[in-house]
Amino acid sequence: MRTALKSHMKRLIAGLGLVLLAASLGSCGSTQSPPPPSSGPVKTTNNAAYRTPALHGPVPRNPNMSLRADFAQGPRLSFSRVAVRDKYIAITFDDGPHPQNTPRLLDMLRARNIKATFYVVGSNVDAYPQVLRRVVAEGHEIGNHSYTHRLFSKMSDADIRQELARTRDAVVRATGVQPRTLRPPFGGMLPRQREWVNAEFAYPIILWSVDPFDWKRPGPNVVCSRILSATTAGSIVLAHDLHRQTVDAMPATLDGLLQRGFKFVTVSQLLAMQAESATAPAAAEMAAH
Ligand SMILES: [Zn+2]
């Protein structure tokens, strides 16, 4: 009887160890999302039901790094990932700023010492310039994501030029800094458009290599597990700070990536690394699509 009990206890302890190991690597279900504000107003600009969950204990931190961000314009115009020599990644948030979700996300990023890149829509910049000022004040990078979020491949050159200039001007007005790179809405841009836009605005065109389809709102755990399973060194991760679920997914996602040894940099920093290693034959970046 005693031996049977002992071996049963051993199995229990071994099982517990596995659970603890899994928890220490970061799992997508480990962070509870705040309950949806079902009883309160949803479409107000000042919804007190949205609160960043309190941090319970220390969270993993992105290391302090002093990295170049002055990428050189090379022959390649667009990037969906960058070849790097270490586990560097860039996480990007599109379609904001949003008055509630972006500040919540900024709290999460600040707690982890992570700098992200925000591809902002100009009309939202004009609506919430104070949110964008905080984004810049906390060291994040801004990219141009057009003014009205229409598909460039079906637009005239004049309309595209106006979309990009209006957004650039809105960002400069709000923050005093220029967008560094461009992400076309839906990733849709013709090769000819890439060429003249790059020549006129000096924007590299930034696509992505990790797409959790968070805009379809599959739930925070699915967003998290898709990002954790697809991210590799040099990845550019796509997400949207417009959606509450995406921001709900971020504590577990960011912690999971940090615990796997990834180091977060901005898109410009990632591009500067590509330029540094461009002479090595193994460092050719993957073709963007
Ligand atoms: Zn977008």
PDB file of C-alpha atoms and ligand atoms in Angstrom:
ATOM      1  CA  MET A   1       0.000   0.000   0.000  1.00  0.00           C
ATOM      2  CA  ARG A   2       2.710   2.447   1.014  1.00  0.00           C
ATOM      3  CA  THR A   3       4.724   1.787  -2.149  1.00  0.00           C
ATOM      4  CA  ALA A   4       1.640   2.273  -4.306  1.00  0.00           C
ATOM      5  CA  LEU A   5       0.907   5.548  -2.533  1.00  0.00           C
ATOM      6  CA  LYS A   6       4.515   6.642  -2.927  1.00  0.00           C
ATOM      7  CA  SER A   7       4.570   6.006  -6.662  1.00  0.00           C
ATOM      8  CA  HIS A   8       1.224   7.733  -7.010  1.00  0.00           C
ATOM      9  CA  MET A   9       2.650  10.779  -5.207  1.00  0.00           C
ATOM     10  CA  LYS A  10       5.733  10.656  -7.445  1.00  0.00           C
ATOM     11  CA  ARG A  11       3.548  10.745 -10.539  1.00  0.00           C
ATOM     12  CA  LEU A  12       1.565  13.641  -9.107  1.00  0.00           C
ATOM     13  CA  ILE A  13       4.739  15.602  -8.386  1.00  0.00           C
ATOM     14  CA  ALA A  14       6.146  14.861 -11.840  1.00  0.00           C
ATOM     15  CA  GLY A  15       2.885  16.018 -13.389  1.00  0.00           C
ATOM     16  CA  LEU A  16       2.957  19.192 -11.345  1.00  0.00           C
ATOM     17  CA  GLY A  17       6.520  19.814 -12.489  1.00  0.00           C
ATOM     18  CA  LEU A  18       5.447  19.615 -16.120  1.00  0.00           C
ATOM     19  CA  VAL A  19       2.620  22.071 -15.469  1.00  0.00           C
ATOM     20  CA  LEU A  20       5.012  24.463 -13.733  1.00  0.00           C
ATOM     21  CA  LEU A  21       7.519  24.153 -16.597  1.00  0.00           C
ATOM     22  CA  ALA A  22       4.796  24.974 -19.110  1.00  0.00           C
ATOM     23  CA  ALA A  23       3.702  27.946 -17.014  1.00  0.00           C
ATOM     24  CA  SER A  24       7.254  29.257 -16.742  1.00  0.00           C
ATOM     25  CA  LEU A  25       7.631  29.200 -20.549  1.00  0.00           C
ATOM     26  CA  GLY A  26       4.584  31.377 -20.856  1.00  0.00           C
ATOM     27  CA  SER A  27       1.290  30.048 -22.030  1.00  0.00           C
ATOM     28  CA  CYS A  28      -1.463  31.880 -23.799  1.00  0.00           C
ATOM     29  CA  GLY A  29      -4.145  31.081 -21.256  1.00  0.00           C
ATOM     30  CA  SER A  30      -2.114  32.272 -18.298  1.00  0.00           C
ATOM     31  CA  THR A  31      -3.361  35.833 -18.347  1.00  0.00           C
ATOM     32  CA  GLN A  32      -6.992  36.446 -17.603  1.00  0.00           C
ATOM     33  CA  SER A  33      -8.616  38.981 -19.881  1.00  0.00           C
ATOM     34  CA  PRO A  34     -10.690  41.598 -18.149  1.00  0.00           C
ATOM     35  CA  PRO A  35     -14.419  40.923 -18.422  1.00  0.00           C
ATOM     36  CA  PRO A  36     -16.078  42.708 -21.344  1.00  0.00           C
ATOM     37  CA  PRO A  37     -17.930  45.834 -20.253  1.00  0.00           C
ATOM     38  CA  SER A  38     -21.287  44.269 -21.048  1.00  0.00           C
ATOM     39  CA  SER A  39     -23.313  46.299 -18.591  1.00  0.00           C
ATOM     40  CA  GLY A  40     -21.683  49.637 -19.325  1.00  0.00           C
ATOM     41  CA  PRO A  41     -21.591  51.820 -22.403  1.00  0.00           C
ATOM     42  CA  VAL A  42     -19.363  50.468 -25.154  1.00  0.00           C
ATOM     43  CA  LYS A  43     -19.058  53.242 -27.708  1.00  0.00           C
ATOM     44  CA  THR A  44     -18.115  56.155 -25.521  1.00  0.00           C
ATOM     45  CA  THR A  45     -14.732  57.822 -25.627  1.00  0.00           C
ATOM     46  CA  ASN A  46     -14.288  57.536 -21.886  1.00  0.00           C
ATOM     47  CA  ASN A  47     -15.212  54.035 -20.805  1.00  0.00           C
ATOM     48  CA  ALA A  48     -14.046  53.472 -17.255  1.00  0.00           C
ATOM     49  CA  ALA A  49     -14.731  49.732 -17.543  1.00  0.00           C
ATOM     50  CA  TYR A  50     -11.556  49.370 -19.622  1.00  0.00           C
ATOM     51  CA  ARG A  51      -8.699  48.929 -17.210  1.00  0.00           C
ATOM     52  CA  THR A  52      -5.292  47.438 -17.644  1.00  0.00           C
ATOM     53  CA  PRO A  53      -5.142  44.407 -15.344  1.00  0.00           C
ATOM     54  CA  ALA A  54      -2.850  44.918 -12.359  1.00  0.00           C
ATOM     55  CA  LEU A  55       0.499  43.192 -12.663  1.00  0.00           C
ATOM     56  CA  HIS A  56       0.867  40.242 -10.332  1.00  0.00           C
ATOM     57  CA  GLY A  57       4.533  39.898  -9.584  1.00  0.00           C
ATOM     58  CA  PRO A  58       7.422  40.699 -11.913  1.00  0.00           C
ATOM     59  CA  VAL A  59       7.022  40.386 -15.677  1.00  0.00           C
ATOM     60  CA  PRO A  60       9.881  39.526 -18.025  1.00  0.00           C
ATOM     61  CA  ARG A  61      11.670  42.580 -19.400  1.00  0.00           C
ATOM     62  CA  ASN A  62      13.078  43.269 -22.816  1.00  0.00           C
ATOM     63  CA  PRO A  63      16.822  43.992 -22.414  1.00  0.00           C
ATOM     64  CA  ASN A  64      18.155  47.534 -22.678  1.00  0.00           C
ATOM     65  CA  MET A  65      19.873  47.852 -26.058  1.00  0.00           C
ATOM     66  CA  SER A  66      21.472  50.747 -27.835  1.00  0.00           C
ATOM     67  CA  LEU A  67      20.921  50.013 -31.490  1.00  0.00           C
ATOM     68  CA  ARG A  68      21.190  52.001 -34.680  1.00  0.00           C
ATOM     69  CA  ALA A  69      17.929  52.985 -36.332  1.00  0.00           C
ATOM     70  CA  ASP A  70      19.445  54.838 -39.310  1.00  0.00           C
ATOM     71  CA  PHE A  71      18.824  52.248 -41.977  1.00  0.00           C
ATOM     72  CA  ALA A  72      20.233  52.934 -45.424  1.00  0.00           C
ATOM     73  CA  GLN A  73      18.039  52.757 -48.506  1.00  0.00           C
ATOM     74  CA  GLY A  74      19.101  49.682 -50.411  1.00  0.00           C
ATOM     75  CA  PRO A  75      17.934  48.184 -53.678  1.00  0.00           C
ATOM     76  CA  ARG A  76      15.115  46.291 -51.949  1.00  0.00           C
ATOM     77  CA  LEU A  77      11.977  48.358 -51.467  1.00  0.00           C
ATOM     78  CA  SER A  78       9.800  46.060 -49.379  1.00  0.00           C
ATOM     79  CA  PHE A  79      10.302  43.722 -46.458  1.00  0.00           C
ATOM     80  CA  SER A  80       8.175  41.068 -44.817  1.00  0.00           C
ATOM     81  CA  ARG A  81      11.014  39.988 -42.510  1.00  0.00           C
ATOM     82  CA  VAL A  82      14.690  40.768 -42.046  1.00  0.00           C
ATOM     83  CA  ALA A  83      17.665  38.423 -41.808  1.00  0.00           C
ATOM     84  CA  VAL A  84      19.335  38.960 -38.439  1.00  0.00           C
ATOM     85  CA  ARG A  85      22.105  37.249 -36.482  1.00  0.00           C
ATOM     86  CA  ASP A  86      20.281  37.100 -33.159  1.00  0.00           C
ATOM     87  CA  LYS A  87      16.685  36.618 -31.974  1.00  0.00           C
ATOM     88  CA  TYR A  88      15.537  40.130 -32.833  1.00  0.00           C
ATOM     89  CA  ILE A  89      11.921  40.748 -33.821  1.00  0.00           C
ATOM     90  CA  ALA A  90       9.730  43.775 -34.460  1.00  0.00           C
ATOM     91  CA  ILE A  91       6.127  43.895 -33.293  1.00  0.00           C
ATOM     92  CA  THR A  92       3.856  46.284 -35.155  1.00  0.00           C
ATOM     93  CA  PHE A  93       0.403  47.637 -34.307  1.00  0.00           C
ATOM     94  CA  ASP A  94      -1.813  48.959 -37.102  1.00  0.00           C
ATOM     95  CA  ASP A  95      -4.880  51.156 -37.544  1.00  0.00           C
ATOM     96  CA  GLY A  96      -4.730  53.263 -34.354  1.00  0.00           C
ATOM     97  CA  PRO A  97      -4.360  55.308 -32.362  1.00  0.00           C
ATOM     98  CA  HIS A  98      -7.418  54.215 -30.384  1.00  0.00           C
ATOM     99  CA  PRO A  99      -8.495  56.207 -27.325  1.00  0.00           C
ATOM    100  CA  GLN A 100      -8.781  53.234 -24.924  1.00  0.00           C
ATOM    101  CA  ASN A 101      -6.923  50.289 -26.439  1.00  0.00           C
ATOM    102  CA  THR A 102      -3.722  52.112 -27.374  1.00  0.00           C
ATOM    103  CA  PRO A 103      -3.120  53.525 -23.854  1.00  0.00           C
ATOM    104  CA  ARG A 104      -3.784  50.060 -22.358  1.00  0.00           C
ATOM    105  CA  LEU A 105      -1.255  48.579 -24.761  1.00  0.00           C
ATOM    106  CA  LEU A 106       1.283  51.299 -23.913  1.00  0.00           C
ATOM    107  CA  ASP A 107       1.031  50.346 -20.229  1.00  0.00           C
ATOM    108  CA  MET A 108       1.805  46.722 -21.125  1.00  0.00           C
ATOM    109  CA  LEU A 109       4.752  47.645 -23.349  1.00  0.00           C
ATOM    110  CA  ARG A 110       6.219  50.029 -20.770  1.00  0.00           C
ATOM    111  CA  ALA A 111       6.054  47.396 -18.017  1.00  0.00           C
ATOM    112  CA  ARG A 112       8.194  45.120 -20.215  1.00  0.00           C
ATOM    113  CA  ASN A 113      10.622  47.709 -21.646  1.00  0.00           C
ATOM    114  CA  ILE A 114       9.399  46.906 -25.174  1.00  0.00           C
ATOM    115  CA  LYS A 115       9.510  49.419 -28.048  1.00  0.00           C
ATOM    116  CA  ALA A 116       7.003  48.744 -30.819  1.00  0.00           C
ATOM    117  CA  THR A 117       6.185  50.285 -34.181  1.00  0.00           C
ATOM    118  CA  PHE A 118       2.745  51.823 -34.743  1.00  0.00           C
ATOM    119  CA  TYR A 119       1.363  52.077 -38.295  1.00  0.00           C
ATOM    120  CA  VAL A 120      -1.150  54.827 -37.734  1.00  0.00           C
ATOM    121  CA  VAL A 121      -4.137  55.921 -39.788  1.00  0.00           C
ATOM    122  CA  GLY A 122      -4.046  59.694 -40.297  1.00  0.00           C
ATOM    123  CA  SER A 123      -7.720  60.268 -39.523  1.00  0.00           C
ATOM    124  CA  ASN A 124      -7.196  58.607 -36.124  1.00  0.00           C
ATOM    125  CA  VAL A 125      -4.096  60.711 -35.523  1.00  0.00           C
ATOM    126  CA  ASP A 126      -6.156  63.855 -36.083  1.00  0.00           C
ATOM    127  CA  ALA A 127      -8.887  62.485 -33.768  1.00  0.00           C
ATOM    128  CA  TYR A 128      -6.535  61.413 -30.941  1.00  0.00           C
ATOM    129  CA  PRO A 129      -3.282  63.392 -31.235  1.00  0.00           C
ATOM    130  CA  GLN A 130      -2.681  63.187 -27.479  1.00  0.00           C
ATOM    131  CA  VAL A 131      -2.598  59.375 -27.657  1.00  0.00           C
ATOM    132  CA  LEU A 132       0.026  59.534 -30.403  1.00  0.00           C
ATOM    133  CA  ARG A 133       2.059  62.028 -28.379  1.00  0.00           C
ATOM    134  CA  ARG A 134       2.243  59.443 -25.595  1.00  0.00           C
ATOM    135  CA  VAL A 135       3.260  56.732 -28.092  1.00  0.00           C
ATOM    136  CA  VAL A 136       6.205  58.875 -29.236  1.00  0.00           C
ATOM    137  CA  ALA A 137       7.066  60.103 -25.727  1.00  0.00           C
ATOM    138  CA  GLU A 138       7.467  56.475 -24.618  1.00  0.00           C
ATOM    139  CA  GLY A 139       9.992  55.727 -27.351  1.00  0.00           C
ATOM    140  CA  HIS A 140       7.913  53.870 -29.905  1.00  0.00           C
ATOM    141  CA  GLU A 141       8.266  54.349 -33.636  1.00  0.00           C
ATOM    142  CA  ILE A 142       5.618  55.665 -36.029  1.00  0.00           C
ATOM    143  CA  GLY A 143       4.899  54.423 -39.527  1.00  0.00           C
ATOM    144  CA  ASN A 144       2.539  55.757 -42.183  1.00  0.00           C
ATOM    145  CA  HIS A 145      -0.582  53.636 -42.806  1.00  0.00           C
ATOM    146  CA  SER A 146      -2.508  56.132 -45.033  1.00  0.00           C
ATOM    147  CA  TYR A 147      -5.233  58.590 -44.062  1.00  0.00           C
ATOM    148  CA  THR A 148      -8.453  56.702 -44.868  1.00  0.00           C
ATOM    149  CA  HIS A 149      -7.240  53.070 -45.079  1.00  0.00           C
ATOM    150  CA  ARG A 150      -8.189  52.337 -48.683  1.00  0.00           C
ATOM    151  CA  LEU A 151      -6.537  49.824 -51.012  1.00  0.00           C
ATOM    152  CA  PHE A 152      -3.654  51.579 -52.811  1.00  0.00           C
ATOM    153  CA  SER A 153      -3.605  49.162 -55.752  1.00  0.00           C
ATOM    154  CA  LYS A 154      -6.989  50.537 -56.851  1.00  0.00           C
ATOM    155  CA  MET A 155      -6.138  54.215 -56.358  1.00  0.00           C
ATOM    156  CA  SER A 156      -4.635  56.928 -58.531  1.00  0.00           C
ATOM    157  CA  ASP A 157      -1.116  58.181 -57.857  1.00  0.00           C
ATOM    158  CA  ALA A 158      -2.533  61.576 -56.896  1.00  0.00           C
ATOM    159  CA  ASP A 159      -4.852  60.031 -54.287  1.00  0.00           C
ATOM    160  CA  ILE A 160      -2.066  57.897 -52.809  1.00  0.00           C
ATOM    161  CA  ARG A 161       0.208  60.927 -52.649  1.00  0.00           C
ATOM    162  CA  GLN A 162      -2.479  62.840 -50.766  1.00  0.00           C
ATOM    163  CA  GLU A 163      -3.154  59.951 -48.343  1.00  0.00           C
ATOM    164  CA  LEU A 164       0.519  59.686 -47.439  1.00  0.00           C
ATOM    165  CA  ALA A 165       1.175  63.420 -47.191  1.00  0.00           C
ATOM    166  CA  ARG A 166      -1.924  64.051 -45.037  1.00  0.00           C
ATOM    167  CA  THR A 167      -0.902  61.305 -42.613  1.00  0.00           C
ATOM    168  CA  ARG A 168       2.727  62.433 -42.502  1.00  0.00           C
ATOM    169  CA  ASP A 169       1.582  65.987 -41.781  1.00  0.00           C
ATOM    170  CA  ALA A 170      -0.862  64.844 -39.082  1.00  0.00           C
ATOM    171  CA  VAL A 171       1.902  62.856 -37.363  1.00  0.00           C
ATOM    172  CA  VAL A 172       4.326  65.788 -37.531  1.00  0.00           C
ATOM    173  CA  ARG A 173       1.663  68.172 -36.212  1.00  0.00           C
ATOM    174  CA  ALA A 174       0.808  65.890 -33.300  1.00  0.00           C
ATOM    175  CA  THR A 175       4.279  64.729 -32.316  1.00  0.00           C
ATOM    176  CA  GLY A 176       7.013  66.643 -34.153  1.00  0.00           C
ATOM    177  CA  VAL A 177       8.433  63.441 -35.627  1.00  0.00           C
ATOM    178  CA  GLN A 178       8.156  61.930 -39.107  1.00  0.00           C
ATOM    179  CA  PRO A 179       6.895  58.443 -39.922  1.00  0.00           C
ATOM    180  CA  ARG A 180       9.924  56.297 -40.876  1.00  0.00           C
ATOM    181  CA  THR A 181       8.351  53.578 -42.984  1.00  0.00           C
ATOM    182  CA  LEU A 182       5.116  52.725 -44.781  1.00  0.00           C
ATOM    183  CA  ARG A 183       2.691  49.870 -44.440  1.00  0.00           C
ATOM    184  CA  PRO A 184       0.074  49.996 -47.199  1.00  0.00           C
ATOM    185  CA  PRO A 185      -3.487  49.200 -46.039  1.00  0.00           C
ATOM    186  CA  PHE A 186      -4.163  45.455 -46.477  1.00  0.00           C
ATOM    187  CA  GLY A 187      -0.562  45.124 -47.684  1.00  0.00           C
ATOM    188  CA  GLY A 188      -1.820  45.910 -51.189  1.00  0.00           C
ATOM    189  CA  MET A 189       0.534  47.918 -53.368  1.00  0.00           C
ATOM    190  CA  LEU A 190       1.655  47.505 -56.985  1.00  0.00           C
ATOM    191  CA  PRO A 191       5.402  47.277 -57.780  1.00  0.00           C
ATOM    192  CA  ARG A 192       5.189  50.518 -59.769  1.00  0.00           C
ATOM    193  CA  GLN A 193       3.567  52.269 -56.782  1.00  0.00           C
ATOM    194  CA  ARG A 194       6.235  50.953 -54.426  1.00  0.00           C
ATOM    195  CA  GLU A 195       8.888  52.496 -56.640  1.00  0.00           C
ATOM    196  CA  TRP A 196       7.545  56.017 -56.925  1.00  0.00           C
ATOM    197  CA  VAL A 197       6.374  56.160 -53.294  1.00  0.00           C
ATOM    198  CA  ASN A 198       9.817  55.062 -52.127  1.00  0.00           C
ATOM    199  CA  ALA A 199      11.474  57.649 -54.373  1.00  0.00           C
ATOM    200  CA  GLU A 200       9.191  60.475 -53.208  1.00  0.00           C
ATOM    201  CA  PHE A 201       8.705  59.711 -49.513  1.00  0.00           C
ATOM    202  CA  ALA A 202      11.836  57.595 -48.802  1.00  0.00           C
ATOM    203  CA  TYR A 203       9.676  55.000 -47.077  1.00  0.00           C
ATOM    204  CA  PRO A 204      10.674  51.346 -47.196  1.00  0.00           C
ATOM    205  CA  ILE A 205       7.452  49.328 -47.564  1.00  0.00           C
ATOM    206  CA  ILE A 206       6.949  47.087 -44.562  1.00  0.00           C
ATOM    207  CA  LEU A 207       4.747  44.007 -44.788  1.00  0.00           C
ATOM    208  CA  TRP A 208       4.843  41.185 -42.220  1.00  0.00           C
ATOM    209  CA  SER A 209       5.785  37.533 -41.726  1.00  0.00           C
ATOM    210  CA  VAL A 210       3.563  36.718 -38.720  1.00  0.00           C
ATOM    211  CA  ASP A 211      -0.174  37.323 -39.065  1.00  0.00           C
ATOM    212  CA  PRO A 212      -2.495  36.169 -36.253  1.00  0.00           C
ATOM    213  CA  PHE A 213      -5.615  37.391 -38.120  1.00  0.00           C
ATOM    214  CA  ASP A 214      -6.502  39.224 -34.927  1.00  0.00           C
ATOM    215  CA  TRP A 215      -8.891  41.532 -36.814  1.00  0.00           C
ATOM    216  CA  LYS A 216     -11.218  38.517 -37.168  1.00  0.00           C
ATOM    217  CA  ARG A 217     -11.424  38.499 -33.348  1.00  0.00           C
ATOM    218  CA  PRO A 218     -10.690  34.814 -32.715  1.00  0.00           C
ATOM    219  CA  GLY A 219     -10.197  35.450 -28.983  1.00  0.00           C
ATOM    220  CA  PRO A 220      -7.063  36.527 -27.085  1.00  0.00           C
ATOM    221  CA  ASN A 221      -5.742  32.989 -26.539  1.00  0.00           C
ATOM    222  CA  VAL A 222      -5.838  32.196 -30.260  1.00  0.00           C
ATOM    223  CA  VAL A 223      -4.140  35.492 -31.154  1.00  0.00           C
ATOM    224  CA  CYS A 224      -1.429  34.711 -28.615  1.00  0.00           C
ATOM    225  CA  SER A 225      -0.822  31.111 -29.660  1.00  0.00           C
ATOM    226  CA  ARG A 226      -0.695  32.007 -33.371  1.00  0.00           C
ATOM    227  CA  ILE A 227       1.970  34.643 -32.701  1.00  0.00           C
ATOM    228  CA  LEU A 228       4.016  32.420 -30.369  1.00  0.00           C
ATOM    229  CA  SER A 229       4.028  29.492 -32.793  1.00  0.00           C
ATOM    230  CA  ALA A 230       4.921  31.518 -35.919  1.00  0.00           C
ATOM    231  CA  THR A 231       7.540  33.982 -34.660  1.00  0.00           C
ATOM    232  CA  THR A 232      11.198  33.347 -35.531  1.00  0.00           C
ATOM    233  CA  ALA A 233      14.339  35.512 -35.529  1.00  0.00           C
ATOM    234  CA  GLY A 234      13.834  38.488 -37.845  1.00  0.00           C
ATOM    235  CA  SER A 235      10.044  38.253 -37.849  1.00  0.00           C
ATOM    236  CA  ILE A 236       7.854  41.287 -38.356  1.00  0.00           C
ATOM    237  CA  VAL A 237       4.702  40.593 -36.326  1.00  0.00           C
ATOM    238  CA  LEU A 238       1.415  42.151 -37.413  1.00  0.00           C
ATOM    239  CA  ALA A 239      -1.261  43.102 -34.863  1.00  0.00           C
ATOM    240  CA  HIS A 240      -3.920  45.797 -34.491  1.00  0.00           C
ATOM    241  CA  ASP A 241      -4.228  48.053 -31.447  1.00  0.00           C
ATOM    242  CA  LEU A 242      -7.685  49.019 -32.694  1.00  0.00           C
ATOM    243  CA  HIS A 243      -9.155  45.787 -31.283  1.00  0.00           C
ATOM    244  CA  ARG A 244      -9.705  45.152 -27.579  1.00  0.00           C
ATOM    245  CA  GLN A 245      -9.110  41.396 -27.979  1.00  0.00           C
ATOM    246  CA  THR A 246      -5.701  42.000 -29.512  1.00  0.00           C
ATOM    247  CA  VAL A 247      -4.629  44.141 -26.572  1.00  0.00           C
ATOM    248  CA  ASP A 248      -6.103  41.536 -24.179  1.00  0.00           C
ATOM    249  CA  ALA A 249      -3.829  38.975 -25.854  1.00  0.00           C
ATOM    250  CA  MET A 250      -0.665  41.040 -25.406  1.00  0.00           C
ATOM    251  CA  PRO A 251       0.439  40.322 -21.807  1.00  0.00           C
ATOM    252  CA  ALA A 252       0.678  36.574 -22.477  1.00  0.00           C
ATOM    253  CA  THR A 253       2.007  37.117 -26.012  1.00  0.00           C
ATOM    254  CA  LEU A 254       4.763  39.534 -25.007  1.00  0.00           C
ATOM    255  CA  ASP A 255       5.757  37.454 -21.983  1.00  0.00           C
ATOM    256  CA  GLY A 256       5.781  34.284 -24.071  1.00  0.00           C
ATOM    257  CA  LEU A 257       8.055  35.860 -26.700  1.00  0.00           C
ATOM    258  CA  LEU A 258      10.426  37.272 -24.062  1.00  0.00           C
ATOM    259  CA  GLN A 259      10.581  33.913 -22.307  1.00  0.00           C
ATOM    260  CA  ARG A 260      11.518  32.282 -25.617  1.00  0.00           C
ATOM    261  CA  GLY A 261      14.507  34.640 -25.825  1.00  0.00           C
ATOM    262  CA  PHE A 262      13.232  37.106 -28.438  1.00  0.00           C
ATOM    263  CA  LYS A 263      14.404  40.716 -28.205  1.00  0.00           C
ATOM    264  CA  PHE A 264      12.053  43.434 -29.380  1.00  0.00           C
ATOM    265  CA  VAL A 265      13.333  46.241 -31.613  1.00  0.00           C
ATOM    266  CA  THR A 266      11.589  48.782 -33.830  1.00  0.00           C
ATOM    267  CA  VAL A 267      11.207  48.259 -37.569  1.00  0.00           C
ATOM    268  CA  SER A 268      13.915  50.859 -38.288  1.00  0.00           C
ATOM    269  CA  GLN A 269      16.312  49.079 -35.927  1.00  0.00           C
ATOM    270  CA  LEU A 270      15.543  45.776 -37.623  1.00  0.00           C
ATOM    271  CA  LEU A 271      16.174  47.341 -41.046  1.00  0.00           C
ATOM    272  CA  ALA A 272      19.471  48.811 -39.830  1.00  0.00           C
ATOM    273  CA  MET A 273      20.580  45.291 -38.806  1.00  0.00           C
ATOM    274  CA  GLN A 274      19.764  44.023 -42.278  1.00  0.00           C
ATOM    275  CA  ALA A 275      21.961  46.719 -43.765  1.00  0.00           C
ATOM    276  CA  GLU A 276      24.823  45.797 -41.411  1.00  0.00           C
ATOM    277  CA  SER A 277      24.743  42.143 -42.376  1.00  0.00           C
ATOM    278  CA  ALA A 278      24.017  42.683 -46.075  1.00  0.00           C
ATOM    279  CA  THR A 279      27.549  41.693 -47.063  1.00  0.00           C
ATOM    280  CA  ALA A 280      27.212  38.191 -45.634  1.00  0.00           C
ATOM    281  CA  PRO A 281      25.896  35.786 -48.271  1.00  0.00           C
ATOM    282  CA  ALA A 282      23.681  33.991 -45.741  1.00  0.00           C
ATOM    283  CA  ALA A 283      22.030  37.245 -44.774  1.00  0.00           C
ATOM    284  CA  ALA A 284      19.924  37.872 -47.839  1.00  0.00           C
ATOM    285  CA  GLU A 285      16.439  38.654 -46.638  1.00  0.00           C
ATOM    286  CA  MET A 286      13.443  36.682 -47.752  1.00  0.00           C
ATOM    287  CA  ALA A 287      11.553  38.118 -50.693  1.00  0.00           C
ATOM    288  CA  ALA A 288       8.577  40.166 -49.669  1.00  0.00           C
ATOM    289  CA  HIS A 289       5.262  39.321 -51.213  1.00  0.00           C
TER     290      HIS A 289
HETATM  291 ZN    ZN B   1      -4.610  48.454 -41.514  1.00  0.00          ZN
END
